[in-house]
mmCIF file of N, CA and C in Angstrom:
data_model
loop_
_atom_site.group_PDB
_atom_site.id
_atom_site.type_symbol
_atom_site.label_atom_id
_atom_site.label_comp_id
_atom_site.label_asym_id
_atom_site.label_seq_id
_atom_site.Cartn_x
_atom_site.Cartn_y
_atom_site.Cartn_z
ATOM 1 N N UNK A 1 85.226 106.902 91.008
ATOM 2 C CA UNK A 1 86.246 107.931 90.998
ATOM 3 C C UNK A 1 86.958 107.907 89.649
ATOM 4 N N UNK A 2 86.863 109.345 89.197
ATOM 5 C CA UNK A 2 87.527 109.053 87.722
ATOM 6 C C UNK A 2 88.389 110.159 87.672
ATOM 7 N N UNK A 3 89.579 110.030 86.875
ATOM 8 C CA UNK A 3 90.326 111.264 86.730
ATOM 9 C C UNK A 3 91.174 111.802 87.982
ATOM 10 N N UNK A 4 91.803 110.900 89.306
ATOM 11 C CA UNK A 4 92.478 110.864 90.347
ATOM 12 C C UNK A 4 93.550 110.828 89.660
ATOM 13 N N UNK A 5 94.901 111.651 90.152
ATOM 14 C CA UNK A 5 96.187 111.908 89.853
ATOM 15 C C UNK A 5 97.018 110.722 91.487
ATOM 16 N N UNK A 6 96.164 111.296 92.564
ATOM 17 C CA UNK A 6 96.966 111.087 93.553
ATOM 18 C C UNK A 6 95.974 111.039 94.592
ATOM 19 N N UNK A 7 95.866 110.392 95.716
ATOM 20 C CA UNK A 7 94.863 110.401 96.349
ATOM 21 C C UNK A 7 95.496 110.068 97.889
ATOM 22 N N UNK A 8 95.197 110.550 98.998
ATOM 23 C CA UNK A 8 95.976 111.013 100.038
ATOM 24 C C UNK A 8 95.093 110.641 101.117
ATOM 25 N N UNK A 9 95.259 109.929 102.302
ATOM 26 C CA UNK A 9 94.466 109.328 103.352
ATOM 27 C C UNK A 9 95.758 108.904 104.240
ATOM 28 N N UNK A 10 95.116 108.589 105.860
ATOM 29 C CA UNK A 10 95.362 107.863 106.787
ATOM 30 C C UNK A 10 95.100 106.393 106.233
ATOM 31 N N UNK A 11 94.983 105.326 106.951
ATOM 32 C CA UNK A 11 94.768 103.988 106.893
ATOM 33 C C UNK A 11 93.617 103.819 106.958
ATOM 34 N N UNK A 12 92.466 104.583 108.242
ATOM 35 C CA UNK A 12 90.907 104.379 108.574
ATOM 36 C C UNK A 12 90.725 105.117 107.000
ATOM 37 N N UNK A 13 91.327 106.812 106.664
ATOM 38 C CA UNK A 13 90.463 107.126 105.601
ATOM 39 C C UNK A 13 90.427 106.347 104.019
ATOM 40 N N UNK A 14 91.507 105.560 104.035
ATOM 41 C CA UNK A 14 91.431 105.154 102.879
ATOM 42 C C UNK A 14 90.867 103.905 102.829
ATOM 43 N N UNK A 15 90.792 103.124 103.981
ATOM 44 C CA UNK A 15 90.386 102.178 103.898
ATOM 45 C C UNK A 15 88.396 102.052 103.926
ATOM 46 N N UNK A 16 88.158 103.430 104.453
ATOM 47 C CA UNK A 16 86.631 103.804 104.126
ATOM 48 C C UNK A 16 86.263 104.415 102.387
ATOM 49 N N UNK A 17 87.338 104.819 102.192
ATOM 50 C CA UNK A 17 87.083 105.306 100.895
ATOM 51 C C UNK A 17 86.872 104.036 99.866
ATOM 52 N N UNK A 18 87.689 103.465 100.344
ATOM 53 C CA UNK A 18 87.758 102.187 99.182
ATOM 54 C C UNK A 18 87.075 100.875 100.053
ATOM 55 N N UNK A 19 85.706 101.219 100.647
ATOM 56 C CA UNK A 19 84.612 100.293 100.963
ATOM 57 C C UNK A 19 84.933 99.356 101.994
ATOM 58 N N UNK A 20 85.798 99.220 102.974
ATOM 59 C CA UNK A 20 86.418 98.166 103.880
ATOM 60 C C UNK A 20 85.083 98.269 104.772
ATOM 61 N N UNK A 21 83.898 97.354 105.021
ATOM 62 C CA UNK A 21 83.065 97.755 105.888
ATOM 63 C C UNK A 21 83.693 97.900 107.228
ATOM 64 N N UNK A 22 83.332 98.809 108.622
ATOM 65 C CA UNK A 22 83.467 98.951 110.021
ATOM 66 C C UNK A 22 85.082 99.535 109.645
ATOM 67 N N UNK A 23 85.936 100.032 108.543
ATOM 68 C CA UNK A 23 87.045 100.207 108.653
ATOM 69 C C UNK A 23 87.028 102.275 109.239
ATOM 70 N N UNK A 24 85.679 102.547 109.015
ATOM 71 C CA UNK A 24 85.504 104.171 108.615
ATOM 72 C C UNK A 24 85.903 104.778 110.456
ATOM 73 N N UNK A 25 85.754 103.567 111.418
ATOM 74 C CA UNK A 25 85.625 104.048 112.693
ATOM 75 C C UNK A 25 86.988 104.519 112.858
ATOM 76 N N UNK A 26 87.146 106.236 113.353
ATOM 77 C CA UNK A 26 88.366 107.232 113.292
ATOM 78 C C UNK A 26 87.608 107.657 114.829
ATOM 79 N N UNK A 27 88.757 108.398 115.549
ATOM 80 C CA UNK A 27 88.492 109.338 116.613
ATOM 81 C C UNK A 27 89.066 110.738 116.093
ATOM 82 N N UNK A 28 87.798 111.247 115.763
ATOM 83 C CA UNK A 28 88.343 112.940 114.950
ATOM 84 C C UNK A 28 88.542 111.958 113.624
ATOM 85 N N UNK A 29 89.866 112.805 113.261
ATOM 86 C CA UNK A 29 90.479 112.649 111.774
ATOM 87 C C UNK A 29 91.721 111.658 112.403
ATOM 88 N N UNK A 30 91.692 111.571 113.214
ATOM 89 C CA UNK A 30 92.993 110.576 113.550
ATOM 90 C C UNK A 30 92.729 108.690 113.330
ATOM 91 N N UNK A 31 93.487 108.459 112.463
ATOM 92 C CA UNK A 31 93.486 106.797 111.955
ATOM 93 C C UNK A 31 93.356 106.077 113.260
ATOM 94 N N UNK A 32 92.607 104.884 113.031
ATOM 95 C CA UNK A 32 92.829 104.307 114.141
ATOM 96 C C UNK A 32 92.833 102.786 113.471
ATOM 97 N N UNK A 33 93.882 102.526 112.683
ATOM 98 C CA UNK A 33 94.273 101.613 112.219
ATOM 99 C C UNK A 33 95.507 102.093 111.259
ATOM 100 N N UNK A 34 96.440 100.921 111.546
ATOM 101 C CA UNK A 34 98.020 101.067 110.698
ATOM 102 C C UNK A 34 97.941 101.356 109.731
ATOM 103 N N UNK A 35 99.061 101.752 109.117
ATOM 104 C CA UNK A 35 99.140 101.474 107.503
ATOM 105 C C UNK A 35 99.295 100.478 107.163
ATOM 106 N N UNK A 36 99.868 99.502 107.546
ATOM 107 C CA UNK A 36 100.078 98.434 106.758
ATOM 108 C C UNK A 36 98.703 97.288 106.860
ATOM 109 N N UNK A 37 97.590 97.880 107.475
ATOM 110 C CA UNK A 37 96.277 97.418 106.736
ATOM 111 C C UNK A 37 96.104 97.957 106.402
ATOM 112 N N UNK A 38 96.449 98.921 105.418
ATOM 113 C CA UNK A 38 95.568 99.543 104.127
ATOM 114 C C UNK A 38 96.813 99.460 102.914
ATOM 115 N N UNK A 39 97.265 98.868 102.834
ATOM 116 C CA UNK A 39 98.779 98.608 102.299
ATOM 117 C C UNK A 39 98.005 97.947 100.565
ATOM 118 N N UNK A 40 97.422 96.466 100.765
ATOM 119 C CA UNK A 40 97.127 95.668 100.055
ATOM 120 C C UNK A 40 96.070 96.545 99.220
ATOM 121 N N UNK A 41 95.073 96.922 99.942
ATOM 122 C CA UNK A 41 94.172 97.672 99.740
ATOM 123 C C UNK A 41 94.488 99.189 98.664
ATOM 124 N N UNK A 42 95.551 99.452 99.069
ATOM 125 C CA UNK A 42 95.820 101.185 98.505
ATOM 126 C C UNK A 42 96.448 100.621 97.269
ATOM 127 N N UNK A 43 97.134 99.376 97.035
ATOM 128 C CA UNK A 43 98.004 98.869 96.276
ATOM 129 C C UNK A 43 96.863 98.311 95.081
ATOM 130 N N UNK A 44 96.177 97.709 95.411
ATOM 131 C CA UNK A 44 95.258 97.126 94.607
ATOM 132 C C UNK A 44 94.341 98.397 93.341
ATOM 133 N N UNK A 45 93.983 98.944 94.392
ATOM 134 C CA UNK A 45 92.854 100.452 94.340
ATOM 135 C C UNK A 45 93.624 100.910 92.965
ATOM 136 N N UNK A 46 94.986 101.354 93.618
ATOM 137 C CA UNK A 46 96.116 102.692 92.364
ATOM 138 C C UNK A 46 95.576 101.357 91.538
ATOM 139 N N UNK A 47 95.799 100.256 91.623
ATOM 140 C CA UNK A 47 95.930 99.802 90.048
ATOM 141 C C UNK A 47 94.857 99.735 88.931
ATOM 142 N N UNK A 48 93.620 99.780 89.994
ATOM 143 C CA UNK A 48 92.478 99.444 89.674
ATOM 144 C C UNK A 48 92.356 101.093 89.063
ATOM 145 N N UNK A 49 92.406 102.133 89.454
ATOM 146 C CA UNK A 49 91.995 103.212 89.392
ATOM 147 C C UNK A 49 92.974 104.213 88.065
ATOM 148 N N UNK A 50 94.512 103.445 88.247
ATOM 149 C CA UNK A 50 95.378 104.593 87.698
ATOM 150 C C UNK A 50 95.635 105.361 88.182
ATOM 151 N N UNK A 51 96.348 105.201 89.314
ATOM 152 C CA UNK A 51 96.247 106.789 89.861
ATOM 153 C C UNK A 51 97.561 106.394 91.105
ATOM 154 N N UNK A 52 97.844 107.276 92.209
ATOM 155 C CA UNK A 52 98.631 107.034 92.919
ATOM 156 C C UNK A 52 98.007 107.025 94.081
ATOM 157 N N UNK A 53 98.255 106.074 95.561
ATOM 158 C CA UNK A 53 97.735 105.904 96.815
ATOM 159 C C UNK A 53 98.604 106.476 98.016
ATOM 160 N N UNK A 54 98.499 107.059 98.736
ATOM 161 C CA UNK A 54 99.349 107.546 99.423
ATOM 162 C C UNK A 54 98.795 107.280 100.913
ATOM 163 N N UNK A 55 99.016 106.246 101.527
ATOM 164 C CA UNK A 55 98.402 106.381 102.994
ATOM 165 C C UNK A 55 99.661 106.952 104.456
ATOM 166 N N UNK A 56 99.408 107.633 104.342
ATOM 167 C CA UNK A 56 99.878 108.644 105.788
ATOM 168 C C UNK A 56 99.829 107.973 107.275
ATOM 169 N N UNK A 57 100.854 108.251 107.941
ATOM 170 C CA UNK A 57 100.744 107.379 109.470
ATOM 171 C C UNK A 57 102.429 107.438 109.974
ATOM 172 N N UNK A 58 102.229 106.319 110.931
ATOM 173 C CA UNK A 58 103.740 106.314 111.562
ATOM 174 C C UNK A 58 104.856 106.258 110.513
ATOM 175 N N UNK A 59 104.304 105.446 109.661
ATOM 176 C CA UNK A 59 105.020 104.874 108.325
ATOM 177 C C UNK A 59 103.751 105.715 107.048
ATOM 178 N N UNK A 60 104.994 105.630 105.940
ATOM 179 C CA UNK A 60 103.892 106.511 104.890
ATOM 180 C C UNK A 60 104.132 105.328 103.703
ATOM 181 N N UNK A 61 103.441 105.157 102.956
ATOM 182 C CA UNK A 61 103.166 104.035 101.956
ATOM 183 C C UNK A 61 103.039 104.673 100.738
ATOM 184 N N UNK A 62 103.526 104.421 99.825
ATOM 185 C CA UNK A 62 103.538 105.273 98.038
ATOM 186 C C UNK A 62 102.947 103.856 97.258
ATOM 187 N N UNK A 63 102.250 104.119 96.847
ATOM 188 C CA UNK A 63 101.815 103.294 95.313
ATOM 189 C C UNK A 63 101.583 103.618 94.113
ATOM 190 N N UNK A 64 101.687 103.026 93.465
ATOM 191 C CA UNK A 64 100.407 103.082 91.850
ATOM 192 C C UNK A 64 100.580 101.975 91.444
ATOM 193 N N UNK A 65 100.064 100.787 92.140
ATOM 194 C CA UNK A 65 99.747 99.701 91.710
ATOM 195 C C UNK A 65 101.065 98.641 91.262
ATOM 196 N N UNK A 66 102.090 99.255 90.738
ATOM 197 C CA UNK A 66 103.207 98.612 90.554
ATOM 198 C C UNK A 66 104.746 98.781 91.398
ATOM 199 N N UNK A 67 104.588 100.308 91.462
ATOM 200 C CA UNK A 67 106.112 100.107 92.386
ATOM 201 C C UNK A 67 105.230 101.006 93.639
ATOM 202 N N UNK A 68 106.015 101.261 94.674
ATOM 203 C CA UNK A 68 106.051 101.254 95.853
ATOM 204 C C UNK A 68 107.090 101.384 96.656
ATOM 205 N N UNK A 69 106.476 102.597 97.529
ATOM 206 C CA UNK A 69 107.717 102.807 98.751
ATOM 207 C C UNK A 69 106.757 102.809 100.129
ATOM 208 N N UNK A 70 107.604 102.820 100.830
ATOM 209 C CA UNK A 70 107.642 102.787 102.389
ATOM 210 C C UNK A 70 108.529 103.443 103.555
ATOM 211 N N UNK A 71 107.914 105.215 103.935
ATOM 212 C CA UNK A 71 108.397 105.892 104.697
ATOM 213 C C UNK A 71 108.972 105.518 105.846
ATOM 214 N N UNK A 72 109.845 105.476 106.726
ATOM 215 C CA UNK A 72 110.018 105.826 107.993
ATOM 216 C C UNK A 72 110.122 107.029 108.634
ATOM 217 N N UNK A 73 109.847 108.363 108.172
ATOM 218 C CA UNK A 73 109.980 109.613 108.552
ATOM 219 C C UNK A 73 109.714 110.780 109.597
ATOM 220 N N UNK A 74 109.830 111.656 109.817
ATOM 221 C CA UNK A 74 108.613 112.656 110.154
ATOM 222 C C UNK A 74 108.818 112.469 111.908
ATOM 223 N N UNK A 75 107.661 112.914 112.667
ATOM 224 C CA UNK A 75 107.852 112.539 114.317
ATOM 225 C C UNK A 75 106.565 112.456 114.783
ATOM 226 N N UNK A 76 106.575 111.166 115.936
ATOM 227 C CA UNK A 76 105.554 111.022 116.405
ATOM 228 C C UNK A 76 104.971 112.534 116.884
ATOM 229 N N UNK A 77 105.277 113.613 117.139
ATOM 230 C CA UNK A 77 104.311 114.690 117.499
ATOM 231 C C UNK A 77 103.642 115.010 116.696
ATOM 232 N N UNK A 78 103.715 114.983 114.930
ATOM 233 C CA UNK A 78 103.372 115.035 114.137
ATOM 234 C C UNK A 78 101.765 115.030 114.334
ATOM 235 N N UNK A 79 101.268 113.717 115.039
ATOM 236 C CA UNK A 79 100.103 113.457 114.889
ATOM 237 C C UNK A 79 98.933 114.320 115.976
ATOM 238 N N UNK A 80 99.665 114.946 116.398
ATOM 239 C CA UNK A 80 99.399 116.273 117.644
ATOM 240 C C UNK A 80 99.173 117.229 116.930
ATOM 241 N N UNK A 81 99.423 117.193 115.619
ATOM 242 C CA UNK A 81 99.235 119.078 114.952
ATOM 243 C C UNK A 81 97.798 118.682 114.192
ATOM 244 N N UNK A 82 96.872 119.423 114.671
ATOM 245 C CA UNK A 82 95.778 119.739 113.864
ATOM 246 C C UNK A 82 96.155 120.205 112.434
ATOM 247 N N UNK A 83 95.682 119.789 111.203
ATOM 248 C CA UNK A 83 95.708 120.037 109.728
ATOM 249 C C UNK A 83 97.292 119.299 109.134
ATOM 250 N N UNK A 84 98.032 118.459 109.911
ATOM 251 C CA UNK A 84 98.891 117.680 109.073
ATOM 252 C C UNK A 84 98.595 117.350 108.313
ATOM 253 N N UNK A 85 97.479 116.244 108.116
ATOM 254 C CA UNK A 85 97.532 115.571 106.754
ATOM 255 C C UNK A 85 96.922 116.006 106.016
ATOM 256 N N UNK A 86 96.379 117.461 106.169
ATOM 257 C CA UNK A 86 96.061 118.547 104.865
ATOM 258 C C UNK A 86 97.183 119.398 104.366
ATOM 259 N N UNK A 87 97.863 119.625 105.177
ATOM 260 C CA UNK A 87 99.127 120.333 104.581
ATOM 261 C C UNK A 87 99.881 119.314 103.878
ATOM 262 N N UNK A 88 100.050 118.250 104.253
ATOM 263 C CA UNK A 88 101.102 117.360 103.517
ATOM 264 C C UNK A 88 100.230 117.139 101.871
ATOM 265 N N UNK A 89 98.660 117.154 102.057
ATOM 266 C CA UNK A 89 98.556 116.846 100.788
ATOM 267 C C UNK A 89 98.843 118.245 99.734
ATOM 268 N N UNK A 90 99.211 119.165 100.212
ATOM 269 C CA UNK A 90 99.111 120.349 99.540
ATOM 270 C C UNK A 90 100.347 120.192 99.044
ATOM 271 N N UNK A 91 101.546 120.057 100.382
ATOM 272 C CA UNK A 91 102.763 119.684 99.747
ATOM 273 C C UNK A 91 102.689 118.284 98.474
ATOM 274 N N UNK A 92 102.159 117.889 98.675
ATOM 275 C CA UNK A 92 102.214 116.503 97.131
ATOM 276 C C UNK A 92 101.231 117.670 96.216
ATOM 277 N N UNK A 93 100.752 118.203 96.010
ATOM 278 C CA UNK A 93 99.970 118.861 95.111
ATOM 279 C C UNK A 93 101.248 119.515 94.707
ATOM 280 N N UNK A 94 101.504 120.488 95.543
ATOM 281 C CA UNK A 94 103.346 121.743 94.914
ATOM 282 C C UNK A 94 104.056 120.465 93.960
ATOM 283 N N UNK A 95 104.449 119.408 94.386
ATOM 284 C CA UNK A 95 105.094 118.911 94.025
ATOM 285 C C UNK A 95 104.868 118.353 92.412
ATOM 286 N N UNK A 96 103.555 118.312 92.842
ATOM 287 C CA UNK A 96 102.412 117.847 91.095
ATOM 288 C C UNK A 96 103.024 118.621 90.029
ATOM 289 N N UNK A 97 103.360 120.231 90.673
ATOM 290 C CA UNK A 97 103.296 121.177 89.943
ATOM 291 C C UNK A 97 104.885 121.144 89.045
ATOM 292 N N UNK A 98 105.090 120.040 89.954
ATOM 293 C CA UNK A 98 107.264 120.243 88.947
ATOM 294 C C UNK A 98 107.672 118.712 88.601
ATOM 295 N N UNK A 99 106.897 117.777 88.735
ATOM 296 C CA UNK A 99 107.197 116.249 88.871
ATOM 297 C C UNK A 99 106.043 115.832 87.904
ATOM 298 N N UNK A 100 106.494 115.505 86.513
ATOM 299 C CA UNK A 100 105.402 114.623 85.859
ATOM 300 C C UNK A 100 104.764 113.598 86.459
ATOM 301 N N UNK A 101 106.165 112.765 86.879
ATOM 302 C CA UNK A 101 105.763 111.289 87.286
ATOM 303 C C UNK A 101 105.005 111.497 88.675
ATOM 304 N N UNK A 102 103.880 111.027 88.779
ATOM 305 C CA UNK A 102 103.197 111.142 89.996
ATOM 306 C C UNK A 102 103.481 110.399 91.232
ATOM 307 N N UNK A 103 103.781 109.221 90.838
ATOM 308 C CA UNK A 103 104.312 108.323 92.101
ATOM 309 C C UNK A 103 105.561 109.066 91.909
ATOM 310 N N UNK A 104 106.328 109.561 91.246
ATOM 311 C CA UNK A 104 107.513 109.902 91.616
ATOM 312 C C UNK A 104 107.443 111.224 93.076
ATOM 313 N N UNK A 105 106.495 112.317 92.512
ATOM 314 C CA UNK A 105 105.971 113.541 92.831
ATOM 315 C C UNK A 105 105.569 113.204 94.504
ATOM 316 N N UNK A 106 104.475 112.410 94.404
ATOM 317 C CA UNK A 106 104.252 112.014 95.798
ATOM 318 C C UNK A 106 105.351 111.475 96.378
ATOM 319 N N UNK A 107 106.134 110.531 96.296
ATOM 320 C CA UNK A 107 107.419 109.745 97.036
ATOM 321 C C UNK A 107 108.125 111.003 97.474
ATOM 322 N N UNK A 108 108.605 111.401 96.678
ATOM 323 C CA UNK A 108 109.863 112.870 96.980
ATOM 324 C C UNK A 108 109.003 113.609 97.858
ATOM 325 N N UNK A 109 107.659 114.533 97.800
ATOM 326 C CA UNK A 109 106.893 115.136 98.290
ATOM 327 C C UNK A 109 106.645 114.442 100.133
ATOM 328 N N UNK A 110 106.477 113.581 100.009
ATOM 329 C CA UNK A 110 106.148 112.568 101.136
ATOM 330 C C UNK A 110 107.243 112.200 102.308
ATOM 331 N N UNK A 111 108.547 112.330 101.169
ATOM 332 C CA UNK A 111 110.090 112.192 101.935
ATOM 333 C C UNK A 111 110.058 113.873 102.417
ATOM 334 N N UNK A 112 110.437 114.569 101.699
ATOM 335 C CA UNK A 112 110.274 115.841 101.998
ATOM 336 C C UNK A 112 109.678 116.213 103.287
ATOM 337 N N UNK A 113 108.266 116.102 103.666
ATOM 338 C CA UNK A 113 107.019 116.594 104.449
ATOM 339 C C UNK A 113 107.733 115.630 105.754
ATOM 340 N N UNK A 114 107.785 114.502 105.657
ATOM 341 C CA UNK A 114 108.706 114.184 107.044
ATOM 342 C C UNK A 114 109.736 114.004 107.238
ATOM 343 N N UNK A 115 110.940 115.107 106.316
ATOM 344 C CA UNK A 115 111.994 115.597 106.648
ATOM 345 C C UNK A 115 111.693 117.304 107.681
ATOM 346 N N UNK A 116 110.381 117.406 106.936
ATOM 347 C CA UNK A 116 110.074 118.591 107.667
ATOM 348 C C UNK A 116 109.466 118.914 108.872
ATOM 349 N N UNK A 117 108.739 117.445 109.188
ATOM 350 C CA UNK A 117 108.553 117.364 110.262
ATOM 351 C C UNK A 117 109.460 116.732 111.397
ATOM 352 N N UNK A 118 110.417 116.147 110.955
ATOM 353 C CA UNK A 118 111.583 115.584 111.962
ATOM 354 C C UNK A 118 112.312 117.116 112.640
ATOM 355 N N UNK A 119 112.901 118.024 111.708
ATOM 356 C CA UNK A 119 113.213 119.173 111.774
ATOM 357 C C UNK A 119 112.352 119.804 112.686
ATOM 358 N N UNK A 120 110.756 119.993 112.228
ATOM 359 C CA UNK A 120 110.444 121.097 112.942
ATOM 360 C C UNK A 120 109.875 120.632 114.777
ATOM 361 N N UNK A 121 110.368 118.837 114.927
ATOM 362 C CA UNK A 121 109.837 118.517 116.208
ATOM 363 C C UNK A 121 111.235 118.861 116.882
ATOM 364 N N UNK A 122 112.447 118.554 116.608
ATOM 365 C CA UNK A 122 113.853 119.669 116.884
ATOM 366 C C UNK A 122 113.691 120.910 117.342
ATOM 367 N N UNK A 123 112.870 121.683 116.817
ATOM 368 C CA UNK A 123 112.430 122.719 117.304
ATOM 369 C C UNK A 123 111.633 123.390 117.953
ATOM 370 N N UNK A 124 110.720 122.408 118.235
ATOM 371 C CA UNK A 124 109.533 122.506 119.083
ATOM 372 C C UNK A 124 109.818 122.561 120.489
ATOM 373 N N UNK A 125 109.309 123.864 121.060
ATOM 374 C CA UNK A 125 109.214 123.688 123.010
ATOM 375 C C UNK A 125 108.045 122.802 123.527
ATOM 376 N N UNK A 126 107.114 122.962 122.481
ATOM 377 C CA UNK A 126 105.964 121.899 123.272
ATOM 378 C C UNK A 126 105.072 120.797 122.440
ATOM 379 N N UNK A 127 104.675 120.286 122.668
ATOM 380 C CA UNK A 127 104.169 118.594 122.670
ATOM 381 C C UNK A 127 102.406 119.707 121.576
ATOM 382 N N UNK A 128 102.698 119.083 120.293
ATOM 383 C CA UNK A 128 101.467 119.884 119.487
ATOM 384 C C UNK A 128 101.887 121.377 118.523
ATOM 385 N N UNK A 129 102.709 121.820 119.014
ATOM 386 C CA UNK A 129 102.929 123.145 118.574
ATOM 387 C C UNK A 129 104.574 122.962 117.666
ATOM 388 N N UNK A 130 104.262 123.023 116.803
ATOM 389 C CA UNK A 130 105.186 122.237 115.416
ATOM 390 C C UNK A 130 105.333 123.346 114.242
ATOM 391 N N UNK A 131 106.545 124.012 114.731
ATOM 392 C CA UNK A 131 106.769 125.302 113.442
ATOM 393 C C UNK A 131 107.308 124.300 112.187
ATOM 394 N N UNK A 132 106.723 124.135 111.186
ATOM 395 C CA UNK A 132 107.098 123.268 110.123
ATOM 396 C C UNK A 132 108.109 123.775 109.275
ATOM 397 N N UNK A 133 108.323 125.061 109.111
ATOM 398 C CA UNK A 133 109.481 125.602 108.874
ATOM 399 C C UNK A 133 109.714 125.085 106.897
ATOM 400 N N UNK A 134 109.062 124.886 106.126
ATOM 401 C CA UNK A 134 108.142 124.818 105.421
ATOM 402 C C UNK A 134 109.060 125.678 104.239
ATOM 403 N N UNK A 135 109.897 126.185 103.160
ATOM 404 C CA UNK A 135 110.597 126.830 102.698
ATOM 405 C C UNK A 135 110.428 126.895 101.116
#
């Protein structure tokens, strides 16, 4: 992989991306392993690579090899909406577009996306159906 700005996964996807053998086993697109096993791993990778790691889940994890954050955000229904963790990477892409710093871009972007999802489970009548409200 050459020329990665930012690179965006669950825990199963990143931890298949970056070779963890038996780590690739997902049901659907849904992780079926924490973030914080792919923590060491995503941390290592940004450094190895240059680039920023972003693994997605209950908790959201920011890297590039040297500094680092750690989400608490967003709502468990979250993981009920088909195309979350494609929209969120789009939101870190918008964000590409006004934030040099990339770990900066993703962190804010990442806080953001599950400020927006805390909000839009507030508003939700049912369990999956998540107006993200998105602005």
């Amino acid at each position: 992989m050459k020329n990665m700005d930012i690179i965006r996964g669950n825990a199963s996807e990143i931890l298949a991306l970056f070779g963890v053998e038996g780590a690739a086993f997902t049901l659907g697109v849904e992780s079926m392993q924490p973030v914080e096993q792919a923590k060491n791993l995503a941390k290592d990778s940004a450094a190895r690579l240059g680039c920023v790691v972003v693994v997605s889940g209950e908790e959201d994890y920011i890297t590039d090899g040297i500094r680092q954050a750690t989400l608490k955000s967003g709502s468990p229904m979250m993981k009920r909406v088909t195309g979350t963790g494609c929209v969120m990477t789009a939101v870190i892409a918008a964000f590409c577009a006004v934030v040099e710093d990339r770990f900066v871009a993703a962190h804010l972007a990442t806080a953001y996306f599950g400020l927006c999802g805390s909000l839009a489970a507030k508003k939700s009548r049912c369990a999956g159906v998540v107006p993200y409200g998105i602005h």
